[in-house]
Short mmCIF file of C-alpha atoms in Angstrom, two decimals:
data_model
loop_
_atom_site.label_atom_id
_atom_site.label_comp_id
_atom_site.label_asym_id
_atom_site.label_seq_id
_atom_site.Cartn_x
_atom_site.Cartn_y
_atom_site.Cartn_z
CA MET A 1 -10.63 -7.88 26.69
CA ALA A 2 -7.96 -10.18 25.35
CA GLU A 3 -5.04 -12.04 26.84
CA ILE A 4 -1.94 -11.07 24.89
CA THR A 5 1.49 -12.66 25.26
CA LEU A 6 4.49 -11.16 23.53
CA GLN A 7 8.24 -11.67 23.63
CA VAL A 8 9.39 -8.10 24.23
CA ASN A 9 13.12 -7.45 24.01
CA GLY A 10 13.73 -11.09 24.85
CA ALA A 11 11.40 -11.36 27.85
CA GLN A 12 7.95 -12.93 27.83
CA ARG A 13 5.24 -10.46 28.80
CA SER A 14 1.56 -11.29 29.28
CA VAL A 15 -1.05 -8.57 29.43
CA SER A 16 -4.82 -8.43 29.62
CA ALA A 17 -5.94 -5.57 27.38
CA ASP A 18 -8.90 -4.23 25.46
CA THR A 19 -8.98 -5.49 21.84
CA ARG A 20 -8.74 -1.84 20.72
CA THR A 21 -5.26 -1.46 22.24
CA SER A 22 -2.57 -0.75 19.67
CA LEU A 23 0.80 -2.40 20.07
CA LEU A 24 2.16 1.11 20.64
CA ASP A 25 -0.19 1.78 23.57
CA LEU A 26 0.42 -1.69 24.96
CA LEU A 27 4.18 -1.07 25.01
CA ARG A 28 3.91 2.40 26.49
CA GLU A 29 0.92 2.18 28.81
CA HIS A 30 0.94 -1.46 29.92
CA LEU A 31 4.64 -2.34 29.81
CA ASP A 32 6.10 1.10 30.61
CA LEU A 33 8.37 0.91 27.57
CA THR A 34 8.10 4.60 26.71
CA GLY A 35 11.06 4.67 24.34
CA THR A 36 8.67 3.97 21.47
CA LYS A 37 7.01 7.28 20.62
CA LYS A 38 3.50 8.26 19.53
CA GLY A 39 3.65 10.86 16.77
CA CYS A 40 0.75 10.94 14.33
CA ASP A 41 -0.93 7.67 15.42
CA HIS A 42 -1.85 7.14 11.74
CA GLY A 43 1.20 5.34 10.32
CA GLN A 44 2.49 8.43 8.59
CA CYS A 45 5.40 9.60 10.76
CA GLY A 46 7.21 6.42 11.83
CA ALA A 47 7.95 7.56 15.41
CA CYS A 48 6.28 4.35 16.67
CA THR A 49 8.43 1.99 14.57
CA VAL A 50 9.39 -1.28 16.28
CA LEU A 51 10.54 -4.64 14.97
CA ILE A 52 7.83 -7.31 14.89
CA ASP A 53 9.36 -10.75 14.35
CA GLY A 54 12.47 -8.91 13.15
CA ARG A 55 10.67 -6.72 10.61
CA ARG A 56 10.04 -3.01 11.06
CA ALA A 57 6.41 -2.02 11.47
CA ASN A 58 4.26 0.90 12.67
CA SER A 59 3.15 -0.15 16.15
CA CYS A 60 0.34 2.44 16.05
CA LEU A 61 -1.34 0.56 13.19
CA ALA A 62 -0.86 -2.85 14.81
CA LEU A 63 -3.64 -4.10 17.04
CA ALA A 64 -1.77 -5.77 19.89
CA VAL A 65 -4.21 -8.67 19.91
CA ALA A 66 -3.47 -9.37 16.23
CA TRP A 67 0.22 -9.89 17.07
CA ASP A 68 -0.32 -12.17 20.07
CA GLY A 69 2.66 -14.53 20.13
CA ALA A 70 5.02 -12.22 18.23
CA GLU A 71 8.57 -11.17 19.08
CA ILE A 72 8.87 -7.42 19.54
CA THR A 73 12.07 -5.39 19.64
CA THR A 74 11.79 -1.78 20.77
CA VAL A 75 14.51 0.86 20.99
CA GLU A 76 15.13 -0.32 24.57
CA GLY A 77 16.11 -3.73 23.18
CA LEU A 78 18.29 -2.65 20.24
CA GLY A 79 21.54 -2.67 22.21
CA ASP A 80 22.68 -5.72 24.14
CA GLY A 81 22.33 -4.09 27.55
CA ALA A 82 26.02 -3.32 27.98
CA GLU A 83 26.76 -1.71 24.62
CA PRO A 84 24.55 0.51 22.48
CA HIS A 85 23.60 -0.71 19.02
CA PRO A 86 26.02 0.51 16.31
CA LEU A 87 23.22 2.68 14.93
CA GLN A 88 22.80 4.35 18.32
CA THR A 89 26.53 5.09 18.45
CA ALA A 90 26.48 6.42 14.88
CA PHE A 91 23.49 8.66 15.58
CA MET A 92 25.48 10.22 18.43
CA ASP A 93 28.70 10.46 16.39
CA PHE A 94 26.90 12.09 13.45
CA ASP A 95 24.60 14.30 15.53
CA ALA A 96 21.61 12.70 13.80
CA PHE A 97 18.89 14.42 15.81
CA GLN A 98 17.85 17.68 17.37
CA CYS A 99 14.84 17.16 19.65
CA GLY A 100 15.18 13.38 19.57
CA TYR A 101 11.47 12.54 19.47
CA CYS A 102 11.64 10.67 16.15
CA THR A 103 14.96 9.00 17.01
CA PRO A 104 13.70 5.71 18.52
CA GLY A 105 11.60 5.17 15.40
CA GLN A 106 14.48 6.15 13.14
CA LEU A 107 16.76 3.67 14.92
CA CYS A 108 14.34 0.74 14.80
CA SER A 109 13.44 1.53 11.19
CA ALA A 110 17.12 1.72 10.19
CA ALA A 111 17.85 -1.57 11.96
CA GLY A 112 15.00 -3.25 10.12
CA MET A 113 15.94 -1.62 6.82
CA LEU A 114 19.59 -2.74 6.99
CA ALA A 115 18.40 -6.33 7.40
CA GLU A 116 16.04 -6.13 4.40
CA GLY A 117 18.29 -5.75 1.34
CA GLY A 118 16.94 -6.07 -2.18
CA PRO A 119 15.82 -3.24 -4.45
CA SER A 120 13.77 -0.14 -3.64
CA ALA A 121 11.58 2.16 -5.72
CA VAL A 122 14.67 4.14 -6.79
CA THR A 123 16.70 1.09 -7.86
CA ALA A 124 17.15 0.90 -11.63
CA ASP A 125 17.62 -2.88 -11.88
CA LEU A 126 15.10 -4.63 -9.66
CA THR A 127 16.80 -8.01 -9.94
CA GLY A 128 19.91 -6.80 -8.12
CA ASP A 129 20.89 -5.94 -4.58
CA PRO A 130 22.14 -2.36 -4.95
CA PRO A 131 24.69 -0.68 -2.68
CA LEU A 132 23.09 1.51 -0.02
CA THR A 133 23.82 4.93 -1.44
CA ALA A 134 22.43 8.05 0.23
CA GLU A 135 19.63 8.06 -2.36
CA GLU A 136 18.73 4.45 -1.52
CA ILE A 137 18.77 5.17 2.22
CA ARG A 138 16.51 8.21 1.80
CA GLU A 139 13.96 6.17 -0.14
CA ARG A 140 14.08 3.23 2.28
CA MET A 141 13.68 5.54 5.29
CA ASN A 142 10.70 7.34 3.72
CA GLY A 143 8.38 6.19 6.51
CA ASN A 144 10.25 8.14 9.20
CA LEU A 145 9.72 11.87 9.40
CA CYS A 146 11.99 14.24 11.32
CA ARG A 147 10.36 17.61 11.86
CA CYS A 148 13.65 19.10 13.08
CA GLY A 149 15.04 18.24 9.66
CA ALA A 150 18.05 16.20 10.80
CA TYR A 151 17.79 14.07 7.67
CA VAL A 152 21.27 14.90 6.36
CA ASN A 153 22.94 13.54 9.49
CA ILE A 154 20.48 10.63 9.85
CA VAL A 155 21.40 9.48 6.33
CA ALA A 156 25.11 9.93 7.07
CA ALA A 157 24.85 7.90 10.29
CA ILE A 158 23.00 5.05 8.58
CA GLU A 159 25.39 5.12 5.63
CA ASP A 160 28.31 4.81 8.05
CA VAL A 161 26.81 1.74 9.75
CA SER A 162 25.90 0.12 6.43
CA ARG A 163 29.53 0.17 5.22
CA MET B 1 -12.76 3.55 18.52
CA ARG B 2 -15.85 1.42 19.06
CA PRO B 3 -15.40 -1.83 20.99
CA PHE B 4 -15.18 -4.95 18.83
CA SER B 5 -14.52 -8.63 19.28
CA TYR B 6 -11.48 -10.22 17.66
CA SER B 7 -10.87 -13.74 16.46
CA ARG B 8 -8.31 -15.48 14.29
CA ALA B 9 -9.51 -17.70 11.49
CA THR B 10 -7.49 -20.81 10.73
CA ASP B 11 -8.74 -21.50 7.21
CA ALA B 12 -11.19 -20.06 4.68
CA ARG B 13 -14.15 -22.12 5.87
CA ASP B 14 -13.49 -21.01 9.44
CA ALA B 15 -13.32 -17.36 8.28
CA LEU B 16 -16.61 -17.62 6.37
CA GLU B 17 -18.31 -19.25 9.34
CA ARG B 18 -17.14 -16.48 11.63
CA PHE B 19 -18.43 -13.77 9.28
CA GLN B 20 -21.68 -12.13 10.41
CA PRO B 21 -23.33 -8.77 9.70
CA GLY B 22 -20.99 -6.20 11.26
CA THR B 23 -17.88 -8.35 10.73
CA MET B 24 -14.86 -7.16 8.80
CA TYR B 25 -11.92 -9.29 7.76
CA LEU B 26 -8.60 -8.00 9.11
CA GLY B 27 -5.42 -8.19 7.04
CA GLY B 28 -2.34 -6.13 7.94
CA GLY B 29 -4.63 -3.45 9.34
CA THR B 30 -2.63 -0.55 7.89
CA ASN B 31 -5.77 1.03 6.45
CA LEU B 32 -8.55 -0.60 8.48
CA VAL B 33 -7.11 0.14 11.93
CA ASP B 34 -6.61 3.75 10.89
CA LEU B 35 -10.19 3.98 9.59
CA MET B 36 -11.47 2.49 12.85
CA ARG B 37 -9.52 5.08 14.81
CA LEU B 38 -11.00 7.82 12.60
CA GLY B 39 -14.51 6.48 13.19
CA VAL B 40 -14.95 5.72 9.48
CA ALA B 41 -14.98 1.93 9.91
CA ARG B 42 -17.10 0.68 12.80
CA PRO B 43 -17.02 -3.12 12.82
CA ASP B 44 -18.62 -5.15 15.61
CA SER B 45 -16.11 -7.92 15.08
CA LEU B 46 -12.82 -8.48 13.30
CA VAL B 47 -11.92 -11.84 11.82
CA ASP B 48 -8.15 -11.90 11.35
CA VAL B 49 -7.35 -13.69 8.08
CA THR B 50 -3.58 -13.17 8.07
CA ARG B 51 -2.90 -16.71 9.37
CA LEU B 52 -4.84 -18.39 6.58
CA PRO B 53 -2.63 -20.63 4.42
CA TYR B 54 -2.37 -18.00 1.68
CA ASP B 55 1.07 -16.61 2.46
CA THR B 56 3.08 -18.03 -0.44
CA VAL B 57 3.95 -17.04 -4.00
CA GLU B 58 3.96 -20.12 -6.23
CA ALA B 59 4.37 -20.98 -9.89
CA ALA B 60 1.03 -21.64 -11.60
CA GLY B 61 1.63 -22.98 -15.09
CA ASP B 62 3.64 -20.26 -16.85
CA GLY B 63 2.20 -17.70 -14.47
CA LEU B 64 2.22 -17.05 -10.76
CA ARG B 65 -0.22 -17.50 -7.91
CA ILE B 66 0.13 -14.94 -5.13
CA GLY B 67 -1.54 -15.77 -1.82
CA ALA B 68 -3.92 -13.15 -0.44
CA ALA B 69 -2.04 -12.93 2.87
CA VAL B 70 1.40 -12.38 1.30
CA ARG B 71 2.84 -9.19 2.73
CA ASN B 72 3.46 -6.41 0.20
CA SER B 73 7.20 -6.39 0.94
CA ASP B 74 7.47 -10.14 0.37
CA LEU B 75 5.67 -9.80 -2.96
CA ALA B 76 7.99 -7.02 -4.13
CA MET B 77 11.10 -8.94 -2.98
CA HIS B 78 10.10 -12.26 -4.54
CA PRO B 79 12.80 -13.19 -7.09
CA VAL B 80 10.32 -14.35 -9.74
CA VAL B 81 8.23 -11.19 -9.40
CA ARG B 82 11.37 -9.04 -9.72
CA GLU B 83 12.61 -11.02 -12.73
CA ARG B 84 9.40 -11.64 -14.69
CA TYR B 85 6.95 -9.00 -13.43
CA PRO B 86 9.22 -6.03 -12.62
CA MET B 87 6.36 -3.60 -13.25
CA LEU B 88 4.44 -5.20 -10.38
CA ALA B 89 7.45 -5.15 -8.06
CA ARG B 90 8.05 -1.48 -8.86
CA ALA B 91 4.40 -0.58 -8.34
CA VAL B 92 4.41 -2.22 -4.91
CA LEU B 93 7.73 -0.60 -3.96
CA SER B 94 6.44 2.82 -5.00
CA GLY B 95 3.61 2.60 -2.49
CA ALA B 96 3.66 3.51 1.21
CA SER B 97 6.75 2.94 3.39
CA GLY B 98 8.93 -0.02 4.34
CA GLN B 99 7.04 -0.36 7.62
CA VAL B 100 3.61 -0.34 5.97
CA ARG B 101 4.66 -2.78 3.22
CA ASN B 102 5.91 -5.20 5.89
CA MET B 103 2.45 -5.25 7.44
CA ALA B 104 0.05 -4.81 4.50
CA THR B 105 -1.27 -7.87 2.67
CA VAL B 106 -2.02 -8.35 -1.02
CA ALA B 107 -5.78 -8.66 -0.48
CA GLY B 108 -5.76 -5.74 1.94
CA ASN B 109 -3.95 -3.62 -0.63
CA LEU B 110 -6.70 -4.35 -3.17
CA LEU B 111 -9.47 -3.64 -0.66
CA GLN B 112 -8.04 -0.46 0.88
CA ARG B 113 -10.40 2.50 0.84
CA THR B 114 -10.05 5.85 -0.90
CA ARG B 115 -7.96 8.58 0.71
CA CYS B 116 -10.51 11.24 -0.32
CA PRO B 117 -10.22 13.81 2.52
CA TYR B 118 -14.00 13.94 3.02
CA PHE B 119 -14.35 10.15 3.23
CA GLN B 120 -11.76 10.08 6.00
CA ASP B 121 -13.29 12.93 8.03
CA ILE B 122 -16.55 11.98 9.72
CA SER B 123 -17.46 15.64 10.36
CA HIS B 124 -18.27 15.89 6.62
CA PRO B 125 -21.00 14.22 4.60
CA CYS B 126 -19.79 11.53 2.19
CA ASN B 127 -21.89 9.32 -0.05
CA LYS B 128 -19.31 6.56 0.18
CA ARG B 129 -19.27 6.57 3.96
CA ARG B 130 -22.96 7.43 4.50
CA PRO B 131 -25.09 6.85 1.39
CA ALA B 132 -27.23 9.80 0.23
CA SER B 133 -25.52 12.25 2.61
CA GLY B 134 -23.87 14.21 -0.22
CA CYS B 135 -20.42 14.71 -1.76
CA PRO B 136 -18.59 17.83 -0.58
CA ALA B 137 -15.62 16.99 -2.81
CA ILE B 138 -17.48 17.91 -6.00
CA ASP B 139 -17.66 21.58 -4.98
CA GLY B 140 -14.72 21.38 -2.56
CA ASP B 141 -11.19 20.01 -2.59
CA HIS B 142 -11.14 17.44 -5.34
CA SER B 143 -7.63 18.35 -6.46
CA GLY B 144 -6.38 14.78 -5.96
CA LEU B 145 -9.54 13.02 -7.14
CA ALA B 146 -11.00 11.42 -10.26
CA VAL B 147 -11.04 12.63 -13.84
CA PHE B 148 -12.44 9.40 -15.34
CA GLY B 149 -15.64 7.50 -14.61
CA HIS B 150 -16.84 9.53 -11.63
CA SER B 151 -20.50 10.23 -10.93
CA GLU B 152 -22.59 13.00 -9.44
CA HIS B 153 -22.42 10.97 -6.21
CA CYS B 154 -18.68 10.37 -5.84
CA VAL B 155 -15.38 11.54 -7.34
CA ALA B 156 -13.08 9.38 -5.18
CA THR B 157 -10.03 7.57 -6.54
CA HIS B 158 -8.71 4.14 -5.66
CA PRO B 159 -5.32 4.64 -4.00
CA SER B 160 -3.52 1.36 -4.76
CA ASP B 161 -0.42 1.26 -6.96
CA MET B 162 -0.32 -2.54 -6.99
CA ALA B 163 -3.85 -2.72 -8.41
CA VAL B 164 -2.83 -0.58 -11.39
CA ALA B 165 -0.05 -2.99 -12.31
CA LEU B 166 -2.40 -5.96 -11.78
CA ALA B 167 -4.97 -4.35 -14.08
CA ALA B 168 -2.34 -4.01 -16.80
CA LEU B 169 -1.22 -7.62 -16.29
CA ASP B 170 -4.73 -9.12 -16.67
CA ALA B 171 -4.52 -10.58 -13.16
CA ARG B 172 -7.31 -12.82 -11.89
CA VAL B 173 -8.55 -12.47 -8.34
CA HIS B 174 -9.63 -15.72 -6.68
CA VAL B 175 -12.49 -15.31 -4.26
CA THR B 176 -14.33 -17.64 -1.93
CA GLY B 177 -17.60 -16.86 -0.23
CA PRO B 178 -20.92 -18.10 1.11
CA ALA B 179 -22.07 -18.79 -2.47
CA GLY B 180 -18.88 -20.66 -3.45
CA ASP B 181 -15.65 -19.87 -5.29
CA ARG B 182 -15.29 -17.54 -8.23
CA VAL B 183 -12.65 -15.68 -10.22
CA VAL B 184 -12.84 -11.92 -10.82
CA PRO B 185 -10.68 -10.46 -13.59
CA MET B 186 -8.56 -7.32 -13.19
CA PRO B 187 -9.65 -4.76 -14.12
CA GLY B 188 -13.11 -5.67 -12.90
CA LEU B 189 -12.68 -6.16 -9.16
CA HIS B 190 -13.11 -2.44 -8.51
CA ARG B 191 -16.24 -0.73 -9.78
CA LEU B 192 -17.07 2.82 -10.79
CA PRO B 193 -19.15 4.74 -8.25
CA ASP B 194 -22.34 5.31 -10.31
CA GLY B 195 -25.20 5.56 -7.79
CA GLU B 196 -23.60 3.25 -5.22
CA PRO B 197 -20.26 4.78 -4.18
CA GLU B 198 -20.43 2.86 -0.90
CA ARG B 199 -19.47 -0.23 -2.91
CA ASP B 200 -15.78 -0.10 -3.89
CA THR B 201 -15.69 -3.55 -5.44
CA VAL B 202 -17.93 -6.22 -6.93
CA LEU B 203 -17.39 -8.47 -3.88
CA ALA B 204 -20.47 -9.49 -1.90
CA ALA B 205 -20.70 -9.42 1.89
CA GLY B 206 -18.53 -12.14 3.42
CA GLU B 207 -16.58 -12.87 0.25
CA LEU B 208 -12.88 -13.36 0.87
CA ILE B 209 -9.98 -12.96 -1.55
CA THR B 210 -7.75 -16.04 -1.42
CA ALA B 211 -5.21 -15.40 -4.19
CA VAL B 212 -4.22 -13.27 -7.14
CA GLU B 213 -3.21 -15.22 -10.22
CA LEU B 214 -0.94 -13.72 -12.85
CA PRO B 215 -0.95 -15.08 -16.40
CA PRO B 216 2.47 -15.33 -18.08
CA PRO B 217 4.00 -11.86 -18.40
CA PRO B 218 3.09 -10.07 -21.65
CA ALA B 219 5.83 -9.70 -24.27
CA GLY B 220 7.74 -6.44 -24.38
CA ALA B 221 9.26 -3.97 -21.98
CA SER B 222 7.32 -2.62 -19.01
CA HIS B 223 7.46 0.15 -16.46
CA TYR B 224 5.45 1.64 -13.59
CA ARG B 225 5.82 5.36 -13.09
CA LYS B 226 4.14 7.43 -10.43
CA VAL B 227 3.81 11.21 -10.06
CA ARG B 228 3.08 12.58 -6.61
CA GLU B 229 3.41 15.73 -4.53
CA ARG B 230 6.62 14.64 -2.81
CA ALA B 231 9.42 12.32 -3.81
CA SER B 232 8.28 9.35 -1.74
CA PHE B 233 5.58 8.02 0.64
CA ALA B 234 2.64 9.73 -1.03
CA PHE B 235 -0.31 8.57 -3.09
CA ALA B 236 -0.28 8.99 -6.85
CA LEU B 237 -1.66 12.09 -8.50
CA VAL B 238 -1.34 10.06 -11.68
CA SER B 239 0.52 6.81 -12.25
CA VAL B 240 0.93 4.61 -15.28
CA ALA B 241 1.61 0.90 -15.74
CA ALA B 242 2.78 0.33 -19.30
CA VAL B 243 3.86 -2.66 -21.36
CA LEU B 244 5.04 -2.10 -24.91
CA ASP B 245 6.00 -4.74 -27.47
CA VAL B 246 7.62 -3.22 -30.56
CA ALA B 247 8.86 -5.03 -33.65
CA ASP B 248 10.38 -3.27 -36.69
CA GLY B 249 9.27 0.10 -35.34
CA VAL B 250 5.63 -0.96 -35.06
CA VAL B 251 3.65 -1.62 -31.88
CA ARG B 252 2.76 -5.32 -31.81
CA ASP B 253 0.96 -5.15 -28.49
CA CYS B 254 0.65 -2.91 -25.48
CA ARG B 255 -0.96 -2.62 -22.08
CA LEU B 256 -1.71 0.67 -20.41
CA ALA B 257 -3.36 1.29 -17.05
CA LEU B 258 -3.63 4.52 -15.09
CA GLY B 259 -3.77 5.08 -11.32
CA GLY B 260 -4.93 8.06 -9.30
CA VAL B 261 -7.51 9.03 -11.90
CA ALA B 262 -10.62 6.95 -11.17
CA HIS B 263 -12.60 4.93 -8.64
CA ALA B 264 -10.85 1.88 -10.09
CA PRO B 265 -7.54 1.19 -11.80
CA TRP B 266 -8.20 2.68 -15.24
CA ARG B 267 -7.29 0.42 -18.14
CA ALA B 268 -6.65 2.77 -21.08
CA GLU B 269 -8.36 0.64 -23.72
CA LEU B 270 -8.88 3.48 -26.20
CA ALA B 271 -5.17 4.27 -26.12
CA GLU B 272 -4.28 0.59 -26.44
CA ALA B 273 -6.52 0.25 -29.50
CA GLU B 274 -4.85 3.28 -31.11
CA LEU B 275 -1.39 1.91 -30.39
CA ARG B 276 -1.74 -1.63 -31.70
CA GLY B 277 -0.30 -1.71 -35.20
CA ALA B 278 0.78 1.95 -35.08
CA PRO B 279 4.34 3.17 -35.55
CA ALA B 280 6.19 3.48 -32.24
CA THR B 281 6.75 7.21 -32.46
CA GLN B 282 6.13 10.14 -30.16
CA GLU B 283 3.37 11.42 -32.45
CA ASP B 284 1.53 8.11 -32.32
CA PHE B 285 1.95 7.85 -28.56
CA SER B 286 0.53 11.38 -28.23
CA ARG B 287 -2.43 10.50 -30.43
CA ALA B 288 -3.13 7.39 -28.36
CA ALA B 289 -2.93 9.34 -25.10
CA GLU B 290 -5.27 12.01 -26.49
CA ALA B 291 -7.73 9.31 -27.56
CA GLU B 292 -7.90 8.02 -24.01
CA LEU B 293 -8.08 11.47 -22.46
CA SER B 294 -10.93 12.48 -24.74
CA ARG B 295 -13.18 10.67 -22.29
CA ALA B 296 -11.75 12.45 -19.23
CA ARG B 297 -14.16 14.75 -17.39
CA PRO B 298 -11.86 16.83 -15.19
CA LEU B 299 -13.22 18.97 -12.38
CA PRO B 300 -12.10 22.60 -11.89
CA ARG B 301 -9.31 21.78 -9.44
CA ASN B 302 -7.97 18.59 -10.97
CA ALA B 303 -7.83 19.58 -14.64
CA TYR B 304 -4.03 19.45 -14.33
CA LYS B 305 -4.32 15.66 -14.29
CA VAL B 306 -5.24 15.57 -17.98
CA PRO B 307 -1.99 16.99 -19.41
CA LEU B 308 -0.09 15.23 -16.61
CA ALA B 309 -1.53 11.87 -17.64
CA ARG B 310 -0.89 12.61 -21.33
CA ASN B 311 2.76 13.51 -20.74
CA LEU B 312 3.27 10.58 -18.40
CA ILE B 313 1.87 8.13 -20.96
CA VAL B 314 3.92 9.55 -23.84
CA ARG B 315 7.20 9.72 -21.95
CA THR B 316 6.82 6.28 -20.42
CA LEU B 317 6.00 4.69 -23.79
CA GLN B 318 8.95 6.47 -25.44
CA GLU B 319 11.30 5.00 -22.87
CA LEU B 320 9.97 1.51 -23.58
CA VAL B 321 10.84 1.64 -27.29
CA PRO B 322 13.87 -0.62 -27.81
#
């Protein structure tokens, strides 16, 4: 067992958990924050994406104990409590989901991605900071699968927020 | 997942002291945690080395010293890497996803295990996972596996993109361990399987990578190109890291390394030897590629990699001609 303290969506949370506990399971099973979803549990689908110290990460591949002391933002903490995050509004405006299971991961990943900047694998000139075209967004969101295939509207929603 | 103890090391000496039989060092965990969940990796204890003071990229003479704990995304976004070693930045960016690159470390990237489907599935035998148990890939699905340097015991490939660029850049891997410090050149960190496929690298038990040092970038234009089964977030079927220096239509120098084709990043030395001093034409690039591929030993289901590698080499070199 390990004592793990995290800042989760702005509140300090302390949990005693087995060292095997992933950050994903800690959020869902210990803290009842079930907005973060378990898809593949292998880092391949992105449904479990959260922000760790402001950077997007697969919470299924993170051992909670290894991130003791970190600041975590889940989909529940994206908005400010009164208003949804602009990405959440855009996802509704653009109908960027069907079943919705991948959506929390898409939202957290998009929020992290918009803060990253810099080039991607599809950027021609790596020294620059290219505009976020649809092609750039698709590449940067490659870690989030949507089995309903709502990609067209997900890209449109993110593009709208990035403008 | 088997129970394990966890501790955080504060510096290299602390990490080495914590290392015992059954210990594994933990970096970003993007491969190791998955392998533990799959039952492939079964450590008794994890020593977390991500807080060691190796998280910076610094000038080292005319080259660069990259700390072992630098996250992949930070390496790819570093302004000096993007400006002077764009091939390395592109190789890193072509691997995995934004989430994984934010977590994965440089040393962890080098030490990640093969994605051979039999290695990752404990219901199958695998000489790499359980020595002398057999290799089902040789008569089974080896479509994504090695065409160079494999053995009767193992046909796995090393999955890293970054390592391919490092092999082309003559990087030097700094290691510390129970027997002291040493420097391992790239290529040279990863070994071919021979009769010991359980050993991916030349590192001894308890040895810890502390940094990767890059010499000054080689003259010429460079590129990293990767071919895979989907447009993004997939491992390479074949990739190439190429540097080409041409003067008056003649190749002055070149570097060529291939990924996705061997148990280690494959430095194409035969092709390089053909290219140096040769005219920079498509015919000469083809001849150089054929020279390298003459030592390929494709298996029935991955023979496509030979023409794929040839075409990838030729096209990439053509694009690098000024």
